[in-house]
Coordinates of C-alpha atoms in Angstrom, one line a residue:
M1 CA -29.6 -1.0 -58.0
M2 CA -31.1 -4.4 -57.1
T3 CA -29.2 -6.6 -54.7
T4 CA -29.7 -10.3 -54.0
C5 CA -30.7 -11.5 -50.5
G6 CA -27.8 -11.3 -48.1
S7 CA -25.6 -9.3 -50.5
T8 CA -24.4 -5.7 -49.8
P9 CA -23.2 -3.0 -52.1
G10 CA -19.5 -3.3 -52.9
A11 CA -19.5 -7.0 -51.8
G12 CA -16.6 -7.6 -54.2
S13 CA -14.2 -6.0 -51.6
P14 CA -13.7 -7.3 -48.0
A15 CA -15.6 -5.4 -45.3
E16 CA -13.6 -3.2 -43.0
P17 CA -13.2 -4.9 -39.6
L18 CA -15.0 -3.3 -36.7
V19 CA -11.9 -3.6 -34.5
T20 CA -8.4 -3.6 -35.9
D21 CA -5.7 -5.9 -34.5
T22 CA -3.9 -2.9 -33.1
Q23 CA -6.9 -1.8 -31.2
R24 CA -7.6 -5.3 -30.0
Q25 CA -4.0 -5.7 -28.7
A26 CA -4.2 -2.3 -27.0
A27 CA -7.5 -3.3 -25.3
L28 CA -5.9 -6.5 -24.1
R29 CA -2.9 -4.6 -22.7
D30 CA -5.3 -2.5 -20.7
L31 CA -6.7 -5.6 -19.1
V32 CA -3.3 -6.9 -17.9
N33 CA -3.0 -6.9 -14.1
S34 CA 0.7 -6.1 -13.3
G35 CA 0.1 -6.4 -9.6
I36 CA 2.1 -3.2 -9.1
E37 CA 0.4 0.2 -8.4
S38 CA 2.0 3.5 -7.5
L39 CA 0.2 6.0 -5.2
N40 CA 0.9 9.7 -4.7
S41 CA 4.4 9.6 -6.3
E42 CA 4.1 13.3 -7.1
L43 CA 4.4 14.2 -3.4
L44 CA 8.1 13.1 -3.2
D45 CA 10.8 15.8 -3.4
P46 CA 13.4 14.4 -5.9
Q47 CA 16.1 16.7 -4.6
A48 CA 15.8 15.7 -0.9
P49 CA 17.2 12.6 0.7
I50 CA 14.7 9.8 0.4
A51 CA 13.8 7.0 2.8
I52 CA 12.2 3.9 1.4
V53 CA 10.3 1.8 4.0
V54 CA 9.1 -1.8 3.3
L55 CA 5.7 -2.7 4.8
G56 CA 4.3 -6.2 4.9
A57 CA 3.6 -9.3 7.0
A58 CA 6.1 -11.8 8.4
R59 CA 6.8 -14.4 5.8
G60 CA 5.0 -12.2 3.3
G61 CA 7.7 -11.2 0.9
T62 CA 9.4 -8.3 2.7
S63 CA 12.8 -9.9 2.5
A64 CA 12.5 -10.3 -1.3
V65 CA 11.8 -6.6 -1.6
A66 CA 14.6 -5.7 0.7
A67 CA 17.1 -8.0 -1.1
T68 CA 16.1 -6.3 -4.4
M69 CA 16.6 -2.8 -2.8
D70 CA 20.0 -3.8 -1.6
A71 CA 21.0 -5.0 -5.1
L72 CA 19.8 -1.7 -6.5
G73 CA 22.1 0.2 -4.2
V74 CA 19.8 1.2 -1.4
A75 CA 21.6 1.5 1.9
M76 CA 19.6 -0.9 4.1
G77 CA 21.2 0.0 7.4
R78 CA 23.9 -1.3 9.7
G79 CA 23.9 -5.0 10.0
A80 CA 21.1 -5.5 7.4
L81 CA 22.6 -8.7 6.0
P82 CA 21.1 -11.5 3.8
P83 CA 18.8 -13.2 3.9
V84 CA 16.5 -10.9 5.9
Y85 CA 18.2 -7.5 5.4
E86 CA 16.8 -6.0 8.7
D87 CA 18.4 -3.0 10.4
L88 CA 17.9 -4.5 13.9
E89 CA 19.5 -1.5 15.6
L90 CA 16.9 0.9 14.3
A91 CA 14.1 -1.7 14.5
L92 CA 14.7 -2.4 18.2
A93 CA 15.0 1.3 19.1
I94 CA 11.6 1.9 17.5
E95 CA 9.9 -1.1 19.0
D96 CA 11.4 -0.4 22.5
A97 CA 10.1 3.1 22.4
R98 CA 13.6 4.6 22.6
E99 CA 12.6 7.6 20.6
T100 CA 15.8 9.6 21.1
D101 CA 17.9 6.7 19.9
A102 CA 15.6 6.0 17.0
Q103 CA 15.7 9.6 15.9
A104 CA 19.5 9.7 16.1
L105 CA 19.7 6.5 14.0
I106 CA 17.3 7.9 11.4
A107 CA 19.4 11.1 11.1
R108 CA 22.5 8.9 10.6
R109 CA 20.8 6.7 8.0
S110 CA 19.5 9.7 6.0
T111 CA 23.1 10.7 5.1
A112 CA 22.7 8.1 2.4
S113 CA 20.1 8.5 -0.3
P114 CA 18.1 6.6 -0.9
W115 CA 18.2 4.6 2.4
G116 CA 15.9 1.8 3.3
F117 CA 14.3 0.1 6.2
K118 CA 12.5 -3.2 6.4
R119 CA 10.8 -4.8 9.4
P120 CA 7.6 -6.9 9.2
G121 CA 5.0 -5.5 11.5
Y122 CA 6.4 -1.9 11.3
S123 CA 2.8 -0.7 10.4
R124 CA 2.2 -0.5 14.2
H125 CA 4.7 2.4 14.4
A126 CA 4.4 3.8 10.9
A127 CA 2.0 6.7 11.9
D128 CA 4.3 7.8 14.8
Y129 CA 7.4 7.9 12.6
H130 CA 6.0 9.0 9.3
S131 CA 6.8 12.7 9.7
R132 CA 10.2 11.9 11.3
L133 CA 11.3 10.1 8.2
G134 CA 10.9 13.2 6.1
N135 CA 10.9 12.5 2.3
V136 CA 9.6 8.9 2.6
R137 CA 8.1 6.4 0.2
Y138 CA 6.6 3.1 1.2
I139 CA 6.8 -0.3 -0.6
A140 CA 3.9 -2.4 0.6
I141 CA 4.0 -6.1 -0.3
F142 CA 0.9 -8.3 -0.1
R143 CA 1.0 -12.1 -0.2
D144 CA -1.8 -14.7 -0.2
P145 CA -2.6 -15.1 3.5
L146 CA -2.8 -18.9 3.3
A147 CA 0.6 -19.1 1.6
T148 CA 2.0 -16.8 4.2
A149 CA 0.7 -18.9 7.1
M150 CA 1.9 -22.1 5.5
R151 CA 5.4 -20.6 5.0
A152 CA 5.4 -19.6 8.7
Q153 CA 4.5 -23.2 9.6
L154 CA 7.5 -24.5 7.8
S155 CA 9.9 -22.4 9.9
S156 CA 8.2 -22.2 13.3
E157 CA 5.2 -24.6 13.4
A158 CA 3.0 -21.6 13.8
D159 CA -0.8 -22.1 14.1
L160 CA -2.2 -21.9 10.6
L161 CA -5.4 -20.0 11.2
G162 CA -3.9 -17.8 13.8
T163 CA -1.1 -16.7 11.4
M164 CA -3.7 -16.0 8.7
R165 CA -5.6 -13.8 11.2
R166 CA -2.4 -11.9 12.1
T167 CA -1.5 -11.5 8.4
L168 CA -4.9 -10.1 7.5
A169 CA -4.7 -7.7 10.5
E170 CA -1.3 -6.5 9.4
Y171 CA -2.6 -5.8 5.9
R172 CA -5.5 -3.9 7.3
R173 CA -3.2 -1.7 9.4
I174 CA -1.1 -1.0 6.3
K175 CA -4.2 -0.1 4.3
V176 CA -5.5 2.2 7.0
F177 CA -2.0 3.9 7.4
L178 CA -1.5 4.5 3.7
R179 CA -5.1 5.9 3.3
N180 CA -4.7 8.2 6.3
A181 CA -1.1 9.3 5.5
Q182 CA -1.7 9.9 1.8
A183 CA 2.0 9.0 1.4
P184 CA 3.8 8.0 -1.7
A185 CA 3.7 4.3 -2.0
L186 CA 4.3 1.4 -4.3
L187 CA 1.8 -1.5 -3.8
V188 CA 3.1 -4.9 -4.9
S189 CA 1.5 -8.3 -5.2
Y190 CA 4.0 -11.0 -4.1
E191 CA 2.4 -13.5 -6.5
K192 CA 2.7 -11.1 -9.4
L193 CA 6.3 -10.3 -8.4
L194 CA 7.2 -14.0 -8.9
E195 CA 5.2 -14.1 -12.2
N196 CA 6.9 -11.1 -13.6
P197 CA 10.2 -10.4 -11.8
Q198 CA 11.5 -8.1 -14.6
G199 CA 8.5 -5.8 -14.2
F200 CA 8.9 -5.7 -10.4
V201 CA 12.7 -5.0 -10.6
D202 CA 12.1 -2.3 -13.1
A203 CA 9.4 -0.6 -11.1
L204 CA 11.5 -0.8 -7.9
A205 CA 14.5 0.5 -9.7
D206 CA 12.5 3.5 -10.9
C207 CA 11.3 4.0 -7.3
C208 CA 14.8 3.7 -5.8
A209 CA 16.3 6.0 -8.4
W210 CA 14.7 9.1 -6.9
G211 CA 17.1 11.3 -4.9
P212 CA 20.8 12.2 -5.3
A213 CA 22.3 9.8 -7.8
Q214 CA 25.9 9.9 -6.6
S215 CA 25.3 7.7 -3.6
R216 CA 23.7 4.8 -5.6
R217 CA 25.2 1.7 -7.1
S218 CA 24.2 1.0 -10.7
P219 CA 21.0 -1.0 -10.9
S220 CA 22.1 -2.7 -14.2
I221 CA 23.0 -6.0 -12.6
A222 CA 19.7 -6.3 -10.8
R223 CA 17.7 -5.2 -13.9
S224 CA 19.5 -7.7 -16.1
R225 CA 19.1 -10.7 -13.8
P226 CA 15.7 -10.3 -12.0
A227 CA 14.8 -14.0 -12.0
Q228 CA 18.2 -14.9 -10.4
L229 CA 17.9 -12.1 -7.9
L230 CA 14.5 -13.3 -6.7
C231 CA 15.3 -17.0 -6.9
G232 CA 14.3 -18.8 -3.7
W233 CA 11.7 -16.2 -2.5

């Protein structure tokens, strides 16, 4: 059959597209950066009491994570009140090297499951206490170092470049610890958390749901109002 220049057999019907809309949408979804990544979750024992430890830099978003954990029903420790949600009794025992006191407090905290602990700079002690915490998962939050330093300046007139240096050093310690410990961890971008609070709350709720369910409050309120929960962070 003879065809004219530029024509193809069957030109009366539209050509099949090389890529369908469904395939294109699936490919675009694969390129979405959620800013949340789970590591080694298969290593957790869902039947044992679980500890959830927040890792991060000062003014780097740890309080936003701890506030969300509290709203999801995680026991954040004695005196862990808003807006910082820090268990100072346990934090000071660890930082003052009162190991007997710290171990007793850990045993007491672990009667609740899941239970949480948040203290910026804890990465200095994480390796020493990793095995003592038992069935532990880490939530590591990372924020733009310049934004972190500028936030610190607002509250304490801290040196900008010095705070950036300390923040980067803290992130390096967290990275080294998680790599060496090969521990279950949820890595979170602070900027992506603010961009997609629903995705963050859902991911954290799934993380906090592991362990005996009877000691948890329902996460429905936190899941249904993620933007309000994270407002101000």
